[in-house]
XYZ file of C-alpha atoms in Angstrom:
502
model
C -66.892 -37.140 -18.033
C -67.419 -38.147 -22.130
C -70.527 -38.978 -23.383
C -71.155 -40.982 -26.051
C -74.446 -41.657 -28.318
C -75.033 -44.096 -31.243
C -76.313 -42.356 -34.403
C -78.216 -43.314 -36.792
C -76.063 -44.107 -40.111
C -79.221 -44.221 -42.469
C -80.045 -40.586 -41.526
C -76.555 -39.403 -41.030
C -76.085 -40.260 -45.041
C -78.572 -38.056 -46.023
C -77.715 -35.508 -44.151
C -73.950 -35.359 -45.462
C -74.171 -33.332 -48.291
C -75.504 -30.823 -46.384
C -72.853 -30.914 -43.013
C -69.720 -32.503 -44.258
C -66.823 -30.321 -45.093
C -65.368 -29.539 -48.163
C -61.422 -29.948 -47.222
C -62.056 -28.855 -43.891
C -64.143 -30.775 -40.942
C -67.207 -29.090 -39.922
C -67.285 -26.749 -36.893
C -70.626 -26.080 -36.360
C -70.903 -23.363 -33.610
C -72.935 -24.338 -30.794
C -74.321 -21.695 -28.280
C -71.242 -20.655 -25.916
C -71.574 -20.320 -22.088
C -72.282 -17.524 -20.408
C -69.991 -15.991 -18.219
C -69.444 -17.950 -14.170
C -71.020 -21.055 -16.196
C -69.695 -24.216 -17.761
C -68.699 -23.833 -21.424
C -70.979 -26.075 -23.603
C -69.282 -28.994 -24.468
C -67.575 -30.655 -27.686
C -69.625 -33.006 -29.753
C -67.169 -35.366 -32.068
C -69.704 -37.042 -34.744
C -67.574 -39.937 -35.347
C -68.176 -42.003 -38.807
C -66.697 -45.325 -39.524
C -66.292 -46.238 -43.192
C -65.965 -48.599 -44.994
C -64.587 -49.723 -48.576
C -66.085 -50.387 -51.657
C -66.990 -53.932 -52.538
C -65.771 -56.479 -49.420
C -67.250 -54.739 -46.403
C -64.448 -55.567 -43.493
C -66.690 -55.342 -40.824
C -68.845 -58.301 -41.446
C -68.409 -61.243 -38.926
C -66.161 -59.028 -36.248
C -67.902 -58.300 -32.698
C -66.822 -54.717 -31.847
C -65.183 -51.330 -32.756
C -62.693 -49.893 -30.276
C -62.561 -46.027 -30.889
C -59.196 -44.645 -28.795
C -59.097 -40.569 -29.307
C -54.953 -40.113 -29.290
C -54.870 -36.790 -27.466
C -53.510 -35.287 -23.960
C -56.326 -37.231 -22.429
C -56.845 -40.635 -24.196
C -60.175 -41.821 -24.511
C -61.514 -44.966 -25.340
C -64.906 -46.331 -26.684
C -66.408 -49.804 -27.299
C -69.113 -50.698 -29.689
C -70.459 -53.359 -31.031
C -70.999 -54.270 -34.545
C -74.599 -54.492 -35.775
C -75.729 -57.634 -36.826
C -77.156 -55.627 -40.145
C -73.187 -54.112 -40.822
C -73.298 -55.578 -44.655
C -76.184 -53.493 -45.641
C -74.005 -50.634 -44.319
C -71.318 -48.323 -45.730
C -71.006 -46.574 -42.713
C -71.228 -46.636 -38.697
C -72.172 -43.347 -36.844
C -71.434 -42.775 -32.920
C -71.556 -39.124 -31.073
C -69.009 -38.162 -28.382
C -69.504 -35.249 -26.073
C -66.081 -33.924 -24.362
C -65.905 -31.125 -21.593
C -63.465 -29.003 -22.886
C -61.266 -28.160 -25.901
C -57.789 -30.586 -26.266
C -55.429 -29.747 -28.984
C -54.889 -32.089 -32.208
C -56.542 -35.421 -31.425
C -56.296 -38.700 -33.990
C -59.233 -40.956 -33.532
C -57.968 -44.495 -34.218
C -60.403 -47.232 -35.110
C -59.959 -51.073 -34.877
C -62.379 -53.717 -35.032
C -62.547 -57.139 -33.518
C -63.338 -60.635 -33.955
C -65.259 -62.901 -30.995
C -61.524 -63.460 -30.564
C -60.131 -60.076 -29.317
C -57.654 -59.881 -32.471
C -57.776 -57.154 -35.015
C -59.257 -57.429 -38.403
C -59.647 -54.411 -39.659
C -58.595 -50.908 -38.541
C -57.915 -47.004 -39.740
C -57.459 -43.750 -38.443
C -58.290 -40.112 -38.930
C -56.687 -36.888 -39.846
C -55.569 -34.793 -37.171
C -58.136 -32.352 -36.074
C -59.086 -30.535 -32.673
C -61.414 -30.615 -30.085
C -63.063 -27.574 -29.615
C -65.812 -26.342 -26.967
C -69.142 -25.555 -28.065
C -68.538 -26.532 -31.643
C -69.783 -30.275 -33.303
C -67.064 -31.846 -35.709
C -67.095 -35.109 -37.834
C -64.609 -37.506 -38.158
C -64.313 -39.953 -41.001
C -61.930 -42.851 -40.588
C -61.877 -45.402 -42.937
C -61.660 -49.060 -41.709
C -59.511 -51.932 -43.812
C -58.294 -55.160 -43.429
C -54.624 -54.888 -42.913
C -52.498 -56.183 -45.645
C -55.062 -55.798 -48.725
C -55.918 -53.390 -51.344
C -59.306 -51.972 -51.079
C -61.407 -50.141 -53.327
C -61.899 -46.613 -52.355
C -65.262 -46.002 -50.987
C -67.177 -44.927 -54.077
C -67.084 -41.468 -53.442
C -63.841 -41.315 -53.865
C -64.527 -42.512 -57.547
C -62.430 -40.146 -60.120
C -64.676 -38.505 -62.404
C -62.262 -39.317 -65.431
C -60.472 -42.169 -65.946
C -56.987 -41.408 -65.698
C -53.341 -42.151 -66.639
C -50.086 -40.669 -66.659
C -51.116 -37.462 -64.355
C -50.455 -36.611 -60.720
C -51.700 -36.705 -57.411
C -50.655 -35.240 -54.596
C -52.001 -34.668 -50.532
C -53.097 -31.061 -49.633
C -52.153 -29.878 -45.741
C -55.623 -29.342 -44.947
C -56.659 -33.101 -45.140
C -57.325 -33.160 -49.630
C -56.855 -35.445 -52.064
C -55.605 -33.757 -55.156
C -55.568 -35.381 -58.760
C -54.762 -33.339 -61.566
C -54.040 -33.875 -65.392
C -53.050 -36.926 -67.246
C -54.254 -38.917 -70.060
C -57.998 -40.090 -70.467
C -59.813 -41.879 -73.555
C -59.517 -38.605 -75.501
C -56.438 -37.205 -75.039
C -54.724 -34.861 -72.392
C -56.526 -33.357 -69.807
C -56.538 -30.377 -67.825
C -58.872 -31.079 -65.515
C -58.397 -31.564 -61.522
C -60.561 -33.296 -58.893
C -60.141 -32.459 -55.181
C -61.264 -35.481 -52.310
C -62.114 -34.252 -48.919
C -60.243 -37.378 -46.682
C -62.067 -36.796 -44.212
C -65.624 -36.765 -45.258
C -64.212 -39.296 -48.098
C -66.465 -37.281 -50.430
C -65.166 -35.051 -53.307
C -65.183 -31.238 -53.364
C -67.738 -29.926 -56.165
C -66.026 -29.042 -59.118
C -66.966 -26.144 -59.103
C -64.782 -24.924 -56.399
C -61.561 -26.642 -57.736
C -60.240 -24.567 -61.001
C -58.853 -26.618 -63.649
C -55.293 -26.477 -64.728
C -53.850 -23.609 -66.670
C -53.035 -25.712 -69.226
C -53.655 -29.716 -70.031
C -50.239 -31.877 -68.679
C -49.582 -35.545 -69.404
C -46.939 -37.675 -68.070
C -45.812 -34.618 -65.251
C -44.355 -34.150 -61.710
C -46.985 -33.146 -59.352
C -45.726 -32.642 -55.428
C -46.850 -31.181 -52.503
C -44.402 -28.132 -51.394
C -45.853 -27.700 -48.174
C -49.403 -28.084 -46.203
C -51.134 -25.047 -48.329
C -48.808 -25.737 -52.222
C -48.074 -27.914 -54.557
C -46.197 -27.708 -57.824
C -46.858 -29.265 -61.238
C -43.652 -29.445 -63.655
C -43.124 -30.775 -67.180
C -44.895 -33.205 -69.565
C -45.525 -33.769 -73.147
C -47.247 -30.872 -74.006
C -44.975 -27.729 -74.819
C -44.882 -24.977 -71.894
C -42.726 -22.306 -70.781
C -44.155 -22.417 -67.021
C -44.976 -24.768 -63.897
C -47.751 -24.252 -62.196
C -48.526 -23.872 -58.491
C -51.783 -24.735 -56.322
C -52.408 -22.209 -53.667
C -54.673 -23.787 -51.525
C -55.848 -21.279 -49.145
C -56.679 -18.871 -52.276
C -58.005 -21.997 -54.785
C -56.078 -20.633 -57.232
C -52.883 -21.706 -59.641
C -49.890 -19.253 -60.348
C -47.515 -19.288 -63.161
C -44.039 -20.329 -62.736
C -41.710 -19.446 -65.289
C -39.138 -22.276 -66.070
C -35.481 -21.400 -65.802
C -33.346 -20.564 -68.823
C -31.892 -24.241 -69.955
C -34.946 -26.529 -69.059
C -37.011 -27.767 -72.105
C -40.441 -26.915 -73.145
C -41.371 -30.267 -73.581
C -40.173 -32.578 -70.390
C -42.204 -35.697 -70.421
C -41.774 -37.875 -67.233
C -39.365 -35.944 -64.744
C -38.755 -37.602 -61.482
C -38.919 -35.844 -58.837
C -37.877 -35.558 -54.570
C -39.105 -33.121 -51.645
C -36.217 -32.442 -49.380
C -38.372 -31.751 -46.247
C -37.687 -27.767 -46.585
C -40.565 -26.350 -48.567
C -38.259 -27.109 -52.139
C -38.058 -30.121 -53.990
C -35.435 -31.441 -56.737
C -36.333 -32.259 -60.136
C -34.283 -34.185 -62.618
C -34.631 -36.702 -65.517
C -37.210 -37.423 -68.313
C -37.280 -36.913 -71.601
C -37.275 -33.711 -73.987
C -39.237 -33.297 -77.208
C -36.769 -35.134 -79.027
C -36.523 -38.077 -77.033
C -33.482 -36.899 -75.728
C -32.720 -37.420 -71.796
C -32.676 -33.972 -69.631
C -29.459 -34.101 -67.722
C -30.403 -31.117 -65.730
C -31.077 -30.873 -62.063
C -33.992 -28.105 -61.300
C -34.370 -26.906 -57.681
C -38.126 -25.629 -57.105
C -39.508 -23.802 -53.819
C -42.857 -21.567 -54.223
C -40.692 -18.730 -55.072
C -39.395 -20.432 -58.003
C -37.145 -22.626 -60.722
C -33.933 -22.894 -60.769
C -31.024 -24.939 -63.075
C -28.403 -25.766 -60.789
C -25.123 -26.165 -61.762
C -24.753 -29.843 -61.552
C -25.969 -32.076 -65.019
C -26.836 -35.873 -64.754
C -24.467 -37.851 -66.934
C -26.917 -40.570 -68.171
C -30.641 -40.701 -68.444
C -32.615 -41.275 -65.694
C -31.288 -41.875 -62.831
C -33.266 -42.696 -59.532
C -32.850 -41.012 -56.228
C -33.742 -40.063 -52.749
C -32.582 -37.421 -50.553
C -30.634 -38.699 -47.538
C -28.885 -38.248 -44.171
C -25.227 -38.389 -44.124
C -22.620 -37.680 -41.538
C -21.818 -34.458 -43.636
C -25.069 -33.563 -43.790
C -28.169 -33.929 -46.269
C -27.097 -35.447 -49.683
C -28.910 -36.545 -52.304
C -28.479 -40.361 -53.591
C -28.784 -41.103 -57.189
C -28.839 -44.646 -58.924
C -28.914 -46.090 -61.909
C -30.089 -44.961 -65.249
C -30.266 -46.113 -69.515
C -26.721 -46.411 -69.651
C -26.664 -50.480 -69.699
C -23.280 -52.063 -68.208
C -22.503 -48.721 -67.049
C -23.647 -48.874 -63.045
C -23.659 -45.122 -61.622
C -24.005 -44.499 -57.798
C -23.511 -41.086 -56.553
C -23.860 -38.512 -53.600
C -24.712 -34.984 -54.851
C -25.025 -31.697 -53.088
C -28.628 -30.389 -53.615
C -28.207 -27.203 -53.574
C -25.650 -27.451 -56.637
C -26.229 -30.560 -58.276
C -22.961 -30.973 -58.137
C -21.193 -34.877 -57.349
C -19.499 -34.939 -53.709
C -19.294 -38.811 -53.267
C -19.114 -41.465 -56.506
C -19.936 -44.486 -54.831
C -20.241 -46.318 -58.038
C -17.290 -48.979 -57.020
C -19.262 -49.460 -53.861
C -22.015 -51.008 -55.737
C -20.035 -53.500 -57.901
C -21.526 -54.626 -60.941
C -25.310 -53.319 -60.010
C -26.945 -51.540 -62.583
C -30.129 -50.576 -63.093
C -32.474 -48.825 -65.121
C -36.318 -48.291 -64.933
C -36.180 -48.717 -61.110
C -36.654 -47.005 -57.992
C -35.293 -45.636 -54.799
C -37.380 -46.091 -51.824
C -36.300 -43.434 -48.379
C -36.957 -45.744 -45.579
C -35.538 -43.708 -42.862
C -33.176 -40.565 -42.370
C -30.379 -42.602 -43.754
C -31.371 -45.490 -45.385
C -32.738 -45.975 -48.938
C -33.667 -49.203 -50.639
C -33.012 -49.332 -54.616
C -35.743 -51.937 -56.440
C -37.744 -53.125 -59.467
C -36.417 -52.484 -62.990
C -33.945 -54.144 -65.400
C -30.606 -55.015 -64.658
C -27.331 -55.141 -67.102
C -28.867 -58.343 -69.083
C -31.773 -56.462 -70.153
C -33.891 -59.332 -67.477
C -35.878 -57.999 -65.016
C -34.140 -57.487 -61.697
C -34.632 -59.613 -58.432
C -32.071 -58.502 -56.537
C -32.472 -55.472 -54.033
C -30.103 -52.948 -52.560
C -29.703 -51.129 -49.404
C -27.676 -47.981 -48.974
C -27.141 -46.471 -45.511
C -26.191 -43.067 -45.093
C -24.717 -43.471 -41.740
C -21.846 -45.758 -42.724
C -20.145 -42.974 -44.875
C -18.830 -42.766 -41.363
C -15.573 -44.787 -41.182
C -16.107 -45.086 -36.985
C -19.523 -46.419 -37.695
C -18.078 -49.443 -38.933
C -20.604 -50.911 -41.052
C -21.285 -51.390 -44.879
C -22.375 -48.539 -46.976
C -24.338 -50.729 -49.831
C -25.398 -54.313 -48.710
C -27.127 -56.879 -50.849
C -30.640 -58.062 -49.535
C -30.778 -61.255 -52.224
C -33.648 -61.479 -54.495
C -36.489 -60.590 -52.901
C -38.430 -59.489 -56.113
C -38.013 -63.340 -57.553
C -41.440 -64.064 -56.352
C -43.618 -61.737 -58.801
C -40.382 -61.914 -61.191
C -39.320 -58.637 -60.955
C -41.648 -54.910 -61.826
C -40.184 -52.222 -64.291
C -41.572 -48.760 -63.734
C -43.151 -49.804 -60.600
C -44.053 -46.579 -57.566
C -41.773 -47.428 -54.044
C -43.031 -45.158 -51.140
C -41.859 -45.833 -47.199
C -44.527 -46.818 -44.919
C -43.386 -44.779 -42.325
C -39.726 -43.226 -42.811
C -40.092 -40.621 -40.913
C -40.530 -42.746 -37.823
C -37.457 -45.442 -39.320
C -39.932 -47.559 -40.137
C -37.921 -49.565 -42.663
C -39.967 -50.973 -44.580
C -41.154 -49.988 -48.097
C -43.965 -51.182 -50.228
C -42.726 -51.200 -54.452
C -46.340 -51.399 -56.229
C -47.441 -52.067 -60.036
C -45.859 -51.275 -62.746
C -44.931 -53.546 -65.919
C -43.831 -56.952 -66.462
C -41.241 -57.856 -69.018
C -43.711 -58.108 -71.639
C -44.800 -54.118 -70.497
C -48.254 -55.297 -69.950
C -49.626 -53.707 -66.294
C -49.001 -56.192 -62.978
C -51.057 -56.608 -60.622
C -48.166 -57.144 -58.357
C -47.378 -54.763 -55.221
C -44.221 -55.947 -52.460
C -43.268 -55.456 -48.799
C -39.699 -55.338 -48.504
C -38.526 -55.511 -45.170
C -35.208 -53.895 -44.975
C -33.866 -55.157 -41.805
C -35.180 -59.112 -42.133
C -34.442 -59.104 -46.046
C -37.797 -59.968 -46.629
C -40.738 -59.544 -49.152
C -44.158 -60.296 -48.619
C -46.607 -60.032 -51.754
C -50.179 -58.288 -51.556
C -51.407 -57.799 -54.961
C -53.528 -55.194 -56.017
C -56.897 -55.987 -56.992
C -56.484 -54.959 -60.750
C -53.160 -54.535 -63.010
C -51.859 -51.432 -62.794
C -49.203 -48.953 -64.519
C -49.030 -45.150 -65.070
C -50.973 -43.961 -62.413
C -50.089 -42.227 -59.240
C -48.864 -43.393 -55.377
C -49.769 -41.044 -52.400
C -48.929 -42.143 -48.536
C -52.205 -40.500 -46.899
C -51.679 -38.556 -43.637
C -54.087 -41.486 -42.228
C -50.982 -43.865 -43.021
C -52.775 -45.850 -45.406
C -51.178 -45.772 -48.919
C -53.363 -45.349 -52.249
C -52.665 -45.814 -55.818
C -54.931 -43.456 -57.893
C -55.808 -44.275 -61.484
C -53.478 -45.790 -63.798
C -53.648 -47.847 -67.138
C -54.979 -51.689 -66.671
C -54.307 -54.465 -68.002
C -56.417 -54.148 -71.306
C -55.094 -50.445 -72.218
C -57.672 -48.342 -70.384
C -57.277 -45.708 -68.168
C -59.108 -46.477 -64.845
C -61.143 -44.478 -62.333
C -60.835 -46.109 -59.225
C -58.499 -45.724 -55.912
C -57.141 -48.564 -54.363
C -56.337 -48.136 -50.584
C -53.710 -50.459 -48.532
C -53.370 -50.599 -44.499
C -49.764 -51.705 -44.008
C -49.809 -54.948 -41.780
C -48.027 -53.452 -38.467
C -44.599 -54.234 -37.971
């Protein structure tokens, strides 16, 4: 049997600050049974958000709560009348016994039965005798949100990082504000959708502009490079709170302003790109694990190239495309633990060139290359698809393959952020997002490109936006964190995006 008990939202906000977690949900311990009787139940405090601004809720009839666990559960509510006055909804669950890693997923209703709005938690567990709450944020699916506004940067922000920390965080770290180069860091708790106090979260070692930032693994995350001078990376240990030096390998420059940057699903990552102090491109390739830097042998031949890692039939390769070498098109498999070229697959894309742009994973073996500025110096329209799995002459299929223009409706994005909804479950669709125009003013402009259809379906943001940082959330919403607008400022706000489903 599950019990369930409406709460009272007014009183549940002023109680947060003193029962919501700080990266971690509450477990509050409740007395334990005694032994020969019944242990004392699990109490899930459930709390359904909302966004800044438009309020999704308003006009829909219910909320259908379904806890995803070895026993599904599902709950029906219905809406308050009063839900615009509201920034949250509060309900209490009581299970009999402790399940492992539930999801609670959230959707709301019209009169209708169909689904305006939805969301969905972190993972957490249900545990006997202990009360935990559950934040899931509710949007309408296929527009940016504002962030609730506690999840409002302190400082206005450009150029720095962001990354998601294992435990359910929200880091964002560096960058450029009004005055100049920061070092300071602000951790979000995604759950409670509430930062951590400051003073828990250490600032960086040192201020970094225009940086990689990327999560290692669930408890790490590296920072490498920018504009200010340093012989070291630094690394987040999130279980300690604390950052360690990383010294940078022999051959990699003090200054190196804008690296890109790829995790290859092992605990390392690959690092490559950007500029030096003199403006001139880094052609090295830097593989980074918690243990360490490292040059590999291989050197990019042109300046900043875009790539992915990627399935093959050989293995996992990792795809690089483009770069600022106009009429010169460059397409290339590399080995990532060398660097080195195994496959030049520049004949395979023709004439394609690109520079500015991105590549987008979409699956184990499937990439999508987007956005920038093609051999004319226009912006480019056109989209590519690579797939891994027709390196295989049996497979009998096309490794490249034109998708058309689907960027011709916003007229093309330079410098714009392409994350996968879902690669890892093949999803294959990706979502290309701000970035400049050909005028390098900020764009308002983000894309769906559909892969398989050869579709693109626009959902703009709800202000212009370059410079900032992309994060897919483990709640499978996708944010864009800061940035430079439209009129040259750095901005403070996080918009959020529920992917329409497929």
């Amino acid at each position: 049997m599950v019990e369930r008990r409406a709460g009272a939202a007014g009183a549940a906000r002023r109680r947060r600050a003193a029962w919501w977690p700080v990266v971690a949900m509450l477990a509050a311990a409740l007395p334990a049974g005694c032994d020969g009787e019944e242990a004392t139940p699990a109490r899930i405090v459930a709390h359904v958000l909302v966004p800044d601004g438009v309020n999704p809720l308003v006009g829909l009839t219910r909320l259908v709560l379904t806890f995803q666990k070895p026993n599904v559960a599902t709950f029906v509510e219905t809406i308050p009348d009063d839900v615009g006055t509201r920034t949250e909804l509060v309900f209490t669950y009581t299970f009999p016994e402790s399940e492992a890693t539930a999801v609670l997923e959230v959707t709301a209703e019209d009169a209708t039965g169909s689904v305006r709005a939805r969301g969905r938690s972190i993972p957490f567990d249900i545990v006997s005798g202990r009360t935990l709450s559950v934040g899931v944020l509710v949007l309408t699916p296929g527009q940016w949100s504002l962030a609730p506004a506690t999840l409002r940067l302190a400082t206005a922000r450009m150029l720095h990082g962001a990354a998601v920390t294992g435990d359910g965080g929200l880091m964002v770290a560096g960058g450029s504000t009004a005055t100049g180069v920061t070092q300071t860091v602000e951790l979000f708790d995604l759950n409670a959708m509430a930062p951590v106090p400051p003073a828990d979260v250490p600032v960086l070692p040192a201020a970094r502009s225009r940086f990689a930032m990327l999560a290692l693994n669930a408890d790490q995350i590296l920072l490498v490079g920018g504009v200010t001078a340093s012989t070291q990376a630094d690394l987040w240990n999130g279980p300690a709170a604390t950052w360690t030096p990383l010294p940078l390998p022999a051959g990699v420059p003090e200054v190196w302003a804008g690296p890109r940057f790829a995790t290859l699903g092992d605990g390392s990552a690959l690092l490559w790109g950007g500029l030096d102090g003199s403006d001139a491109p880094v052609s090295a390739f830097v593989r980074a694990d918690a243990a360490g830097l490292r040059k590999l042998d291989g050197t990019a031949d042109r300046n900043d190239p875009a790539g992915v890692p990627i399935q093959t039939p050989d293995g996992l390769r990792f795809l690089v495309v483009g770069g600022n070498e106009p009429g010169m098109p460059f397409a290339a498999l590399l080995d990532p633990a060398t660097g080195a070229i195994e496959d030049d697959l520049t004949p395979s894309v023709v004439d394609e060139v690109r520079t500015r742009h991105t590549v987008i994973r979409v699956g184990a073996s499937r990439a999508v290359v987007a956005g920038g500025y093609d051999a004319t110096g226009r912006l480019a329209t056109s989209v590519w698809i690579f797939d891994g799995a027709c390196l295989d002459p049996a497979a009998g299929c096309s490794v490249w393959s034109a998708a058309g223009p689907m960027l011709a409706a916003v007229g093309g994005m330079a410098d714009a952020v392409g994350v996968g909804i879902d690669p890892g479950h093949e999803d294959p669709r990706a979502v290309l997002v701000g970035g400049v125009d050909a005028t390098d003013r900020p764009v308002a402009d983000a894309v769906i490109l559909n892969t398989v259809t050869g579709l693109a379906v626009r959902y703009p943001l709800r202000t212009p936006r370059a410079q900032g940082a992309v994060v897919r959330l483990p709640t499978g919403q996708i944010g864009y964190v800061g940035g430079l607008d439209a009129g040259g400022n750095p901005l403070d706000t996080i918009e959020l995006f529920e992917p329409p489903a497929l």
